[in-house]
Coordinates of C-alpha atoms and ligand atoms in Angstrom, one line a residue:
M299 CA 0.0 0.0 0.0
T300 CA 1.1 3.6 -0.5
Q301 CA -1.3 5.1 2.0
F302 CA -2.2 4.3 5.6
P303 CA -5.5 2.3 5.8
Q304 CA -8.3 4.3 7.3
T305 CA -8.9 1.8 10.1
I306 CA -8.8 2.2 13.8
H307 CA -5.2 1.0 13.7
F308 CA -4.2 4.2 11.8
T309 CA -6.8 6.8 12.9
G310 CA -7.7 8.5 16.2
T311 CA -4.7 8.5 18.6
N312 CA -3.2 5.9 16.3
T313 CA -2.9 8.4 13.5
P314 CA 0.7 8.0 12.2
I315 CA 3.1 10.9 13.2
G316 CA 6.5 9.5 12.2
V317 CA 8.5 12.6 13.2
E318 CA 11.7 12.3 15.1
W319 CA 12.1 15.6 17.1
S320 CA 13.3 17.1 20.2
A321 CA 12.7 20.2 22.2
R322 CA 14.3 21.8 25.3
N323 CA 12.7 23.7 28.2
L324 CA 9.1 23.0 27.3
D325 CA 6.5 25.4 28.9
V326 CA 5.4 24.1 32.3
I327 CA 2.1 25.2 33.7
G328 CA 2.2 24.8 37.5
T329 CA 5.3 23.6 39.3
I330 CA 7.1 20.3 38.9
P331 CA 8.6 19.3 42.3
E332 CA 12.4 19.3 42.4
E333 CA 12.5 15.8 43.6
I334 CA 11.2 14.5 40.3
D335 CA 14.6 14.2 38.7
G336 CA 15.2 11.6 36.0
A337 CA 13.8 10.3 32.7
F338 CA 10.4 9.1 31.7
F339 CA 11.0 6.8 28.8
R340 CA 8.1 5.8 26.6
A341 CA 7.5 3.2 23.9
V342 CA 5.4 4.6 21.1
P343 CA 4.5 2.4 18.1
D344 CA 4.4 4.6 15.0
P345 CA 4.5 3.1 11.5
A346 CA 7.2 4.6 9.4
L347 CA 5.7 3.3 6.1
A348 CA 2.3 2.3 4.9
P349 CA 1.7 -1.4 5.6
M350 CA 1.7 -4.3 3.0
F351 CA -1.8 -5.3 4.0
E352 CA -5.0 -3.3 4.6
D353 CA -5.7 -5.4 7.8
E354 CA -2.5 -4.3 9.5
V355 CA -2.8 -3.7 13.3
A356 CA -1.4 -1.1 15.6
L357 CA 0.7 -3.7 17.4
S358 CA 3.0 -4.1 14.3
A359 CA 3.9 -0.4 14.1
D360 CA 7.6 0.5 14.3
G361 CA 8.8 1.3 17.8
M362 CA 9.8 4.8 18.7
V363 CA 11.6 5.5 21.9
A364 CA 10.7 8.8 23.6
K365 CA 12.1 10.5 26.7
F366 CA 10.9 13.2 29.0
D367 CA 14.1 14.5 30.8
I368 CA 13.0 16.2 33.9
R369 CA 15.2 18.2 36.3
G370 CA 14.9 21.2 38.5
G371 CA 11.3 21.7 37.4
T372 CA 12.3 21.8 33.7
V373 CA 11.4 19.4 30.9
D374 CA 13.2 18.4 27.7
Y375 CA 11.7 16.0 25.2
A376 CA 13.0 13.8 22.4
I377 CA 11.6 10.9 20.3
K378 CA 13.4 8.7 17.8
Y379 CA 12.8 5.5 15.9
V380 CA 14.4 2.3 17.2
E381 CA 16.6 1.2 14.4
T382 CA 15.7 -2.5 14.3
E383 CA 16.9 -4.6 11.5
R384 CA 13.3 -4.5 10.1
Y385 CA 13.1 -0.7 10.3
L386 CA 16.5 -0.3 8.5
L387 CA 15.6 -2.8 5.7
E388 CA 12.3 -1.0 5.0
K389 CA 13.9 2.4 5.3
E390 CA 16.4 1.4 2.6
A391 CA 13.7 -0.2 0.4
R392 CA 11.4 2.8 1.0
T393 CA 8.5 0.4 1.2
A394 CA 7.0 -2.2 3.6
L395 CA 8.8 -5.6 3.2
F396 CA 7.4 -7.3 6.3
G397 CA 3.8 -8.6 6.1
R398 CA 1.2 -9.4 8.7
Y399 CA 1.5 -9.1 12.5
R400 CA 3.9 -11.9 13.6
N401 CA 3.5 -13.9 10.4
P402 CA 6.8 -14.2 8.5
Y403 CA 5.1 -16.4 5.8
T404 CA 3.5 -13.1 4.5
D405 CA 6.8 -11.3 4.1
D406 CA 8.6 -10.3 0.9
P407 CA 11.0 -13.1 0.1
S408 CA 13.9 -10.7 0.2
V409 CA 13.7 -10.5 4.0
A410 CA 13.4 -14.2 4.8
G411 CA 15.2 -15.0 8.1
K412 CA 15.6 -11.3 9.0
D413 CA 14.6 -10.0 12.5
R414 CA 10.9 -9.0 12.3
T415 CA 10.5 -7.4 15.7
V416 CA 9.6 -3.8 16.0
A417 CA 10.7 -3.1 19.6
N418 CA 7.5 -1.1 20.3
T419 CA 6.2 -2.2 23.7
T420 CA 8.2 -1.4 26.8
P421 CA 11.4 0.6 27.5
V422 CA 13.1 -1.6 30.2
W423 CA 15.9 -0.3 32.4
H424 CA 18.2 -2.9 34.0
G425 CA 21.9 -3.2 34.8
G426 CA 22.5 0.4 33.5
R427 CA 21.1 -0.5 30.1
L428 CA 18.0 0.7 28.3
L429 CA 16.2 -2.0 26.2
M430 CA 13.3 -1.4 23.8
T431 CA 11.4 -4.6 24.0
K432 CA 8.6 -6.5 22.2
E433 CA 7.7 -10.1 23.0
D434 CA 8.2 -11.5 19.5
G435 CA 12.0 -10.9 19.5
L436 CA 15.0 -9.8 21.6
G437 CA 15.2 -6.3 23.0
Y438 CA 17.2 -3.6 21.2
E439 CA 19.6 -1.6 23.4
V440 CA 19.2 2.1 23.1
D441 CA 21.5 4.9 24.3
P442 CA 19.6 6.6 27.1
E443 CA 21.2 10.0 26.4
T444 CA 21.0 10.2 22.6
L445 CA 18.2 7.6 22.0
E446 CA 20.4 6.1 19.3
T447 CA 20.0 2.4 18.7
I448 CA 23.0 0.3 19.8
G449 CA 21.7 -3.0 18.6
R450 CA 19.9 -6.2 19.4
F451 CA 20.7 -7.4 22.9
D452 CA 21.3 -11.1 23.6
Y453 CA 23.4 -11.0 26.8
Y454 CA 26.6 -11.3 24.7
G455 CA 25.4 -14.4 23.0
A456 CA 24.4 -16.1 26.3
L457 CA 20.7 -16.0 25.9
K458 CA 19.3 -19.0 23.9
S459 CA 15.7 -17.8 23.7
E460 CA 14.6 -16.2 20.4
T461 CA 12.3 -13.9 22.4
F462 CA 12.3 -11.7 25.4
T463 CA 9.2 -10.4 27.2
A464 CA 8.1 -6.7 27.3
H465 CA 7.3 -7.4 31.0
P466 CA 10.3 -8.5 33.0
R467 CA 10.1 -7.9 36.8
I468 CA 12.9 -6.5 38.9
D469 CA 13.3 -7.4 42.5
P470 CA 13.7 -4.2 44.5
E471 CA 16.1 -5.7 47.1
T472 CA 18.4 -7.9 45.0
G473 CA 18.2 -5.8 41.8
E474 CA 17.9 -9.0 39.8
M475 CA 15.7 -9.0 36.7
F476 CA 13.4 -12.0 36.3
F477 CA 12.1 -12.5 32.7
F478 CA 10.8 -15.0 30.2
G479 CA 10.4 -15.5 26.5
Y480 CA 7.6 -17.6 24.9
E481 CA 7.9 -19.2 21.5
A482 CA 11.5 -19.3 22.7
G483 CA 12.3 -22.1 20.3
G484 CA 10.6 -20.7 17.3
L485 CA 7.2 -19.7 15.9
A486 CA 4.2 -21.3 17.6
S487 CA 6.5 -23.5 19.7
L488 CA 5.5 -24.4 23.2
D489 CA 8.9 -23.5 24.6
V490 CA 9.1 -20.9 27.3
A491 CA 12.4 -19.6 28.5
Y492 CA 12.6 -18.4 32.1
G493 CA 15.7 -16.3 32.8
I494 CA 17.3 -14.3 35.6
A495 CA 19.9 -11.5 35.1
D496 CA 21.9 -10.2 38.1
K497 CA 21.8 -6.6 39.2
D498 CA 24.6 -5.7 36.8
G499 CA 22.7 -7.1 33.8
N500 CA 24.6 -10.4 33.4
L501 CA 22.5 -13.5 32.5
I502 CA 22.8 -15.9 35.5
S503 CA 20.2 -18.5 34.6
E504 CA 18.0 -19.6 31.7
Q505 CA 15.7 -22.7 31.9
W506 CA 13.1 -23.8 29.4
F507 CA 9.7 -25.4 30.0
K508 CA 6.7 -26.2 27.9
Q509 CA 3.4 -24.3 28.3
P510 CA 0.1 -26.3 28.0
Y511 CA -0.7 -24.7 24.6
C512 CA 1.0 -21.9 22.6
S513 CA -0.5 -18.8 24.3
T514 CA 0.5 -15.2 24.3
I515 CA 2.2 -14.9 27.6
H516 CA 2.3 -11.1 27.7
D517 CA 3.2 -10.6 31.4
F518 CA 4.2 -12.6 34.5
T519 CA 5.0 -11.8 38.1
I520 CA 7.3 -12.7 40.9
T521 CA 6.9 -12.8 44.6
E522 CA 9.8 -13.1 47.1
K523 CA 9.5 -16.9 46.8
Y524 CA 7.9 -17.7 43.4
A525 CA 7.7 -17.0 39.7
V526 CA 4.1 -17.0 38.4
F527 CA 3.2 -17.7 34.8
P528 CA -0.4 -17.2 33.7
I529 CA -1.6 -18.8 30.5
F530 CA -4.7 -17.5 28.8
P531 CA -6.4 -19.2 25.8
T532 CA -5.3 -16.9 23.0
T533 CA -3.4 -19.4 20.9
A534 CA -1.0 -19.6 17.9
D535 CA -1.1 -22.3 15.2
L536 CA 1.7 -23.0 12.8
D537 CA -0.5 -24.3 10.0
R538 CA -2.7 -21.1 10.2
L539 CA 0.5 -19.0 10.0
K540 CA 1.8 -21.0 7.0
A541 CA -1.5 -20.3 5.3
G542 CA -0.9 -16.6 5.8
G543 CA -3.4 -16.3 8.6
A544 CA -3.5 -14.7 12.0
H545 CA -0.9 -15.4 14.6
W546 CA -3.4 -15.3 17.5
A547 CA -6.9 -16.6 17.8
H548 CA -8.9 -16.4 21.1
Q549 CA -10.5 -19.7 22.1
Q550 CA -13.4 -19.0 24.4
D551 CA -13.9 -22.7 25.4
L552 CA -10.4 -23.4 26.5
E553 CA -9.2 -23.4 30.1
S554 CA -6.7 -20.9 31.4
W555 CA -3.7 -22.0 33.6
V556 CA -1.4 -20.5 36.1
G557 CA 2.1 -22.1 36.6
I558 CA 3.9 -21.3 39.8
M559 CA 7.4 -22.4 40.6
P560 CA 10.1 -21.4 43.2
R561 CA 11.7 -18.3 41.6
Y562 CA 15.2 -19.7 42.1
G563 CA 14.0 -23.3 41.6
K564 CA 13.8 -25.7 38.7
V565 CA 11.2 -25.5 36.0
E566 CA 10.4 -29.2 36.7
D567 CA 8.9 -28.0 40.0
M568 CA 6.3 -25.9 38.2
R569 CA 2.8 -26.5 39.7
W570 CA -0.2 -25.9 37.4
F571 CA -3.4 -24.4 38.7
K572 CA -6.5 -24.5 36.4
G573 CA -8.4 -21.3 35.8
P574 CA -11.7 -20.3 34.2
K575 CA -12.4 -20.9 30.5
G576 CA -12.1 -18.1 27.9
V577 CA -10.7 -15.4 30.2
S578 CA -7.9 -13.1 29.3
A579 CA -5.4 -10.7 30.9
F580 CA -2.5 -8.9 29.5
H581 CA -1.2 -7.3 32.7
F582 CA -0.8 -8.0 36.4
L583 CA -0.7 -5.3 39.0
N584 CA 1.5 -7.4 41.3
A585 CA 1.9 -10.6 43.2
Y586 CA 3.1 -11.3 46.7
D587 CA 3.4 -14.0 49.4
D588 CA 1.2 -14.1 52.5
G589 CA 2.4 -17.1 54.4
D590 CA 1.6 -20.1 52.2
L591 CA -0.7 -18.0 50.1
V592 CA 0.2 -16.3 46.8
H593 CA -1.9 -13.3 45.9
L594 CA -2.0 -12.3 42.2
D595 CA -3.8 -9.2 41.1
V596 CA -5.0 -9.6 37.5
C597 CA -6.5 -7.1 35.0
L598 CA -9.0 -9.7 34.1
S599 CA -11.6 -9.7 31.3
D600 CA -14.0 -12.4 30.2
T601 CA -12.6 -12.5 26.7
C602 CA -9.6 -11.2 24.8
A603 CA -9.3 -7.4 24.7
F604 CA -8.0 -7.3 21.1
G605 CA -10.7 -7.4 18.5
F606 CA -8.5 -8.9 15.8
M607 CA -7.6 -11.8 18.1
R608 CA -11.3 -12.4 19.0
E609 CA -12.3 -12.4 15.4
A610 CA -9.6 -14.9 14.3
G611 CA -11.1 -17.2 17.0
G612 CA -14.7 -16.7 15.9
V613 CA -15.6 -14.8 19.1
E614 CA -18.3 -12.3 18.1
R615 CA -18.2 -9.8 20.9
G616 CA -18.2 -6.0 20.7
Q617 CA -15.6 -4.1 22.6
Q618 CA -18.3 -2.5 24.8
S619 CA -19.7 -5.9 25.9
I620 CA -16.4 -7.0 27.5
Q621 CA -16.8 -7.6 31.3
G622 CA -14.1 -7.8 33.8
G623 CA -12.4 -6.4 36.9
M624 CA -9.2 -6.1 38.8
T625 CA -9.3 -9.6 40.2
R626 CA -7.3 -11.1 43.1
W627 CA -6.4 -14.8 42.5
T628 CA -5.2 -16.5 45.6
F629 CA -3.2 -19.8 45.5
D630 CA -2.7 -21.9 48.6
M631 CA 0.7 -23.5 48.1
S632 CA 0.3 -25.7 51.2
K633 CA -2.7 -27.6 49.7
P634 CA -2.6 -30.0 46.8
G635 CA -5.0 -29.6 43.8
E636 CA -5.6 -27.3 40.8
E637 CA -8.1 -24.9 42.4
F638 CA -7.6 -21.3 43.6
E639 CA -9.8 -18.5 44.9
S640 CA -10.9 -15.5 43.0
R641 CA -12.5 -12.2 44.0
V642 CA -12.9 -8.8 42.4
I643 CA -11.0 -5.9 44.1
G644 CA -11.5 -3.1 41.7
P645 CA -13.2 -1.9 38.5
P646 CA -12.2 -3.2 35.1
G647 CA -9.1 -1.6 33.6
D648 CA -5.5 -2.1 32.5
M649 CA -2.1 -0.6 32.4
P650 CA -1.4 -1.1 36.1
R651 CA 1.3 0.5 38.3
I652 CA 2.7 0.0 41.7
P653 CA 5.9 1.6 43.2
D654 CA 9.0 -0.3 42.1
A655 CA 9.8 -0.9 45.8
S656 CA 6.5 -2.9 46.1
Q657 CA 7.4 -5.3 43.3
G658 CA 6.7 -8.9 44.6
R659 CA 5.8 -7.4 48.0
M660 CA 2.4 -6.5 49.5
H661 CA 1.3 -3.3 47.7
R662 CA -0.8 -0.9 49.8
K663 CA -2.0 0.9 46.7
G664 CA -2.2 0.4 43.0
W665 CA -3.0 2.6 40.1
Y666 CA -4.4 1.8 36.7
L667 CA -6.5 3.1 33.8
T668 CA -10.2 2.5 33.2
I669 CA -13.1 3.7 31.1
N670 CA -15.4 6.1 33.0
P671 CA -19.0 5.4 31.7
E672 CA -19.9 9.0 32.5
G673 CA -16.9 10.4 30.5
G674 CA -18.5 10.4 27.1
P675 CA -17.7 8.1 24.2
P676 CA -14.1 6.8 24.5
V677 CA -11.6 8.5 22.2
P678 CA -10.7 6.0 19.4
G679 CA -7.1 4.8 19.3
G680 CA -4.5 3.1 21.4
P681 CA -3.5 -0.6 21.2
V682 CA -7.0 -2.0 21.5
G683 CA -8.8 0.8 19.6
V684 CA -10.6 2.6 22.5
S685 CA -8.8 4.8 24.9
F686 CA -9.0 4.9 28.7
N687 CA -10.3 8.1 30.2
M688 CA -9.9 7.7 34.0
L689 CA -7.0 7.0 36.4
V690 CA -8.1 4.9 39.4
Q691 CA -6.3 4.1 42.7
I692 CA -7.2 1.0 44.6
E693 CA -6.2 0.0 48.1
P694 CA -6.7 -3.8 48.2
G695 CA -6.4 -3.8 52.1
N696 CA -9.4 -1.6 52.7
G697 CA -11.4 -1.5 49.4
R698 CA -11.0 2.3 49.1
I699 CA -11.1 3.6 45.5
E700 CA -10.2 7.1 44.2
A701 CA -10.3 8.3 40.7
M702 CA -9.1 11.1 38.3
P703 CA -11.8 11.2 35.6
L704 CA -11.0 13.2 32.4
E705 CA -13.3 15.4 30.5
P706 CA -15.2 14.0 27.5
G707 CA -12.9 13.8 24.4
M708 CA -9.8 13.1 26.4
A709 CA -7.6 10.0 26.5
I710 CA -5.0 8.9 29.0
N711 CA -1.8 6.9 28.5
E712 CA -0.1 4.6 31.0
P713 CA 1.5 6.4 33.9
V714 CA 4.9 5.8 35.5
H715 CA 5.4 6.1 39.2
V716 CA 8.1 8.4 40.7
P717 CA 8.9 7.6 44.4
S718 CA 9.3 10.3 47.1
S719 CA 12.0 10.3 49.7
D720 CA 9.4 11.2 52.3
P721 CA 8.1 7.9 53.7
E722 CA 4.7 9.5 54.5
K723 CA 4.2 10.3 50.8
D724 CA 3.3 8.1 47.8
G725 CA 5.3 10.1 45.2
W726 CA 4.0 11.1 41.8
L727 CA 2.4 9.7 38.7
L728 CA 3.5 11.1 35.3
M729 CA 1.4 10.4 32.2
V730 CA 0.6 11.8 28.8
V731 CA -3.0 13.0 28.3
D732 CA -4.5 13.7 24.9
R733 CA -7.4 16.0 24.1
Q734 CA -9.3 15.5 20.8
T735 CA -9.3 18.7 18.7
G736 CA -10.5 17.3 15.4
E737 CA -11.3 13.9 13.8
N738 CA -7.7 12.7 13.9
S739 CA -6.0 15.6 15.7
F740 CA -5.1 15.9 19.3
D741 CA -3.3 18.2 21.7
S742 CA -1.1 16.3 24.2
E743 CA 0.2 17.2 27.6
L744 CA 2.5 15.6 30.2
W745 CA 0.7 15.6 33.5
V746 CA 2.2 15.4 37.0
V747 CA -0.2 14.0 39.5
E748 CA 0.4 13.5 43.3
A749 CA 0.0 9.8 43.9
D750 CA -1.6 10.6 47.3
A751 CA -4.2 12.9 45.7
V752 CA -5.2 11.6 42.3
A753 CA -8.7 13.1 42.5
K754 CA -7.1 16.6 42.7
G755 CA -5.9 16.3 39.1
P756 CA -2.5 17.5 37.9
I757 CA -0.2 19.8 39.9
A758 CA 1.7 20.5 36.7
R759 CA 1.0 20.3 33.0
V760 CA 3.4 20.4 30.0
P761 CA 1.7 21.2 26.7
M762 CA 3.5 19.5 23.9
P763 CA 4.2 21.5 20.7
L764 CA 3.7 18.6 18.3
P765 CA 1.2 15.8 18.2
M766 CA 1.9 12.4 19.8
R767 CA 0.8 8.9 18.9
A768 CA -0.6 6.6 21.6
Q769 CA 2.0 5.1 23.9
V770 CA 2.1 1.5 25.1
H771 CA 4.3 1.3 28.2
G772 CA 6.7 3.6 30.0
W773 CA 9.6 3.3 32.5
W774 CA 10.9 5.8 35.1
V775 CA 14.7 6.0 35.5
S776 CA 16.1 8.2 38.3
R777 CA 18.9 10.7 37.8
E778 CA 21.0 8.6 40.1
Q779 CA 20.5 5.5 37.9
L780 CA 21.2 7.5 34.7
D781 CA 24.4 9.1 36.1
K782 CA 25.7 5.7 37.3
A783 CA 25.2 4.2 33.9
K784 CA 26.9 7.2 32.3
A785 CA 29.9 7.0 34.6
R786 CA 30.2 3.3 33.9
K787 CA 30.1 3.9 30.2
A788 CA 32.7 6.6 30.4
Q789 CA 35.0 4.2 32.4
G790 CA 34.5 1.5 29.8
L791 CA 35.4 3.8 27.0
A792 CA 38.5 5.0 28.8
A793 CA 39.7 1.5 29.6
Ligands
V55_268 C1 0.5 -6.3 23.6 C2 1.2 -5.3 23.0 C3 2.0 -5.7 21.9 C4 2.0 -7.0 21.4 C5 1.2 -7.9 22.0 O1 -0.5 -4.9 25.3 C6 0.5 -7.6 23.1 C7 -0.4 -6.0 24.8 C8 2.6 -3.4 21.5 O2 2.7 -4.7 21.2 O3 2.7 -7.3 20.3
FE269 FE1 2.0 -4.8 28.1

């Protein structure tokens, strides 16, 4: 194609922008606290070229890495393409060469065997390194200062998995990163790699296991004792791929599963719990140990949130009909059997956040995005095609809920959390908010919200001079972490 299709994947807040730009000292309305000192990295899918096929989806768009650099109450911004092998090949050819979402059988023969990933899902900071990740391939290392692409990162050849999740988990005490890759042994394979990298970013373990069927394992969790792998029935099939079909099809009649193993243990010790049929979740708020119990907070829905995955599985359900809730699943590790308990602890929603320090520990609060039924029709766009318009805070311990609803015609992107040095305070949430100004035009702002007082709305706003495409995930990196990495790099260069 020579033009972008006029589908939801390319309109609304998914309207392609494709501009690499930067700006210093953006206008700030209100005051950004001095303590917010560091970088808010964002993964923004934005197709550089019109796709090969009309039915292309937003999830295939080329990854851009964006950075809000915040210090002393001032803000700089920059955004650049991640120069994946795929991006560079298509840039050279000046046309799309890669076909359907995660189906290499639909590619131009000239790119057979080339890396298809678009690095568009999460900027991950670990071991002084910034990786742009997408679950269908390895991460690409990006220079956190210049946003220039360094290259595909495979732990110096040590990682055997072909894939690396966009949702690793970092233990706040040990600094280790726990991660996985599914389809680790190739397209539609049952192989899942489970890996651990030490605090300096060296691979210290990688084990493989088989999942019950080839599902999209988008996220997982750790506790202080366990690694938790949820399996939902959105499945891949090699024959369908070979026929040029969809990678994922949701199967409403298939069971879900949760595999739990000691986080430093052997994959052979995985214990499988059986969950409800047909349900789906892409993200988990957190998990933690409570004696022999493991609590897992799931952004659960009764079917798959992505319309194109439902359609491929023959599930005829409109986006508006999807039910769900923030759901606590509790596993009793002292009892045998496949059962676990389930209860709803918050309204339906996704893009959850907890403070990094609560990772794998009891979280007093959690924040995520939801659709406010009183907020007018949702703005079209974002990964699933309808945007969230309200931030919610839940306190699982006491059931209290607070919210920051937006005005009609506004959309909210996933926040990052910035901790406060004051133990009495919950820190801040930073997020980009879009306001619709025309059919496919939006004004965007960075908002700073006190995490203790979300209902109050932003304490500072940064209007952006150019339009911004919908973000997927983000990551906060403190100035201390950035400076440490910079010093290490300077030492390495000097040596
Ligand atoms: C998700 C996002 C992806 C993807 C698969 O949020 C799942 C879920 C942005 O890319 O490829
Ligand atoms: Fe995700």
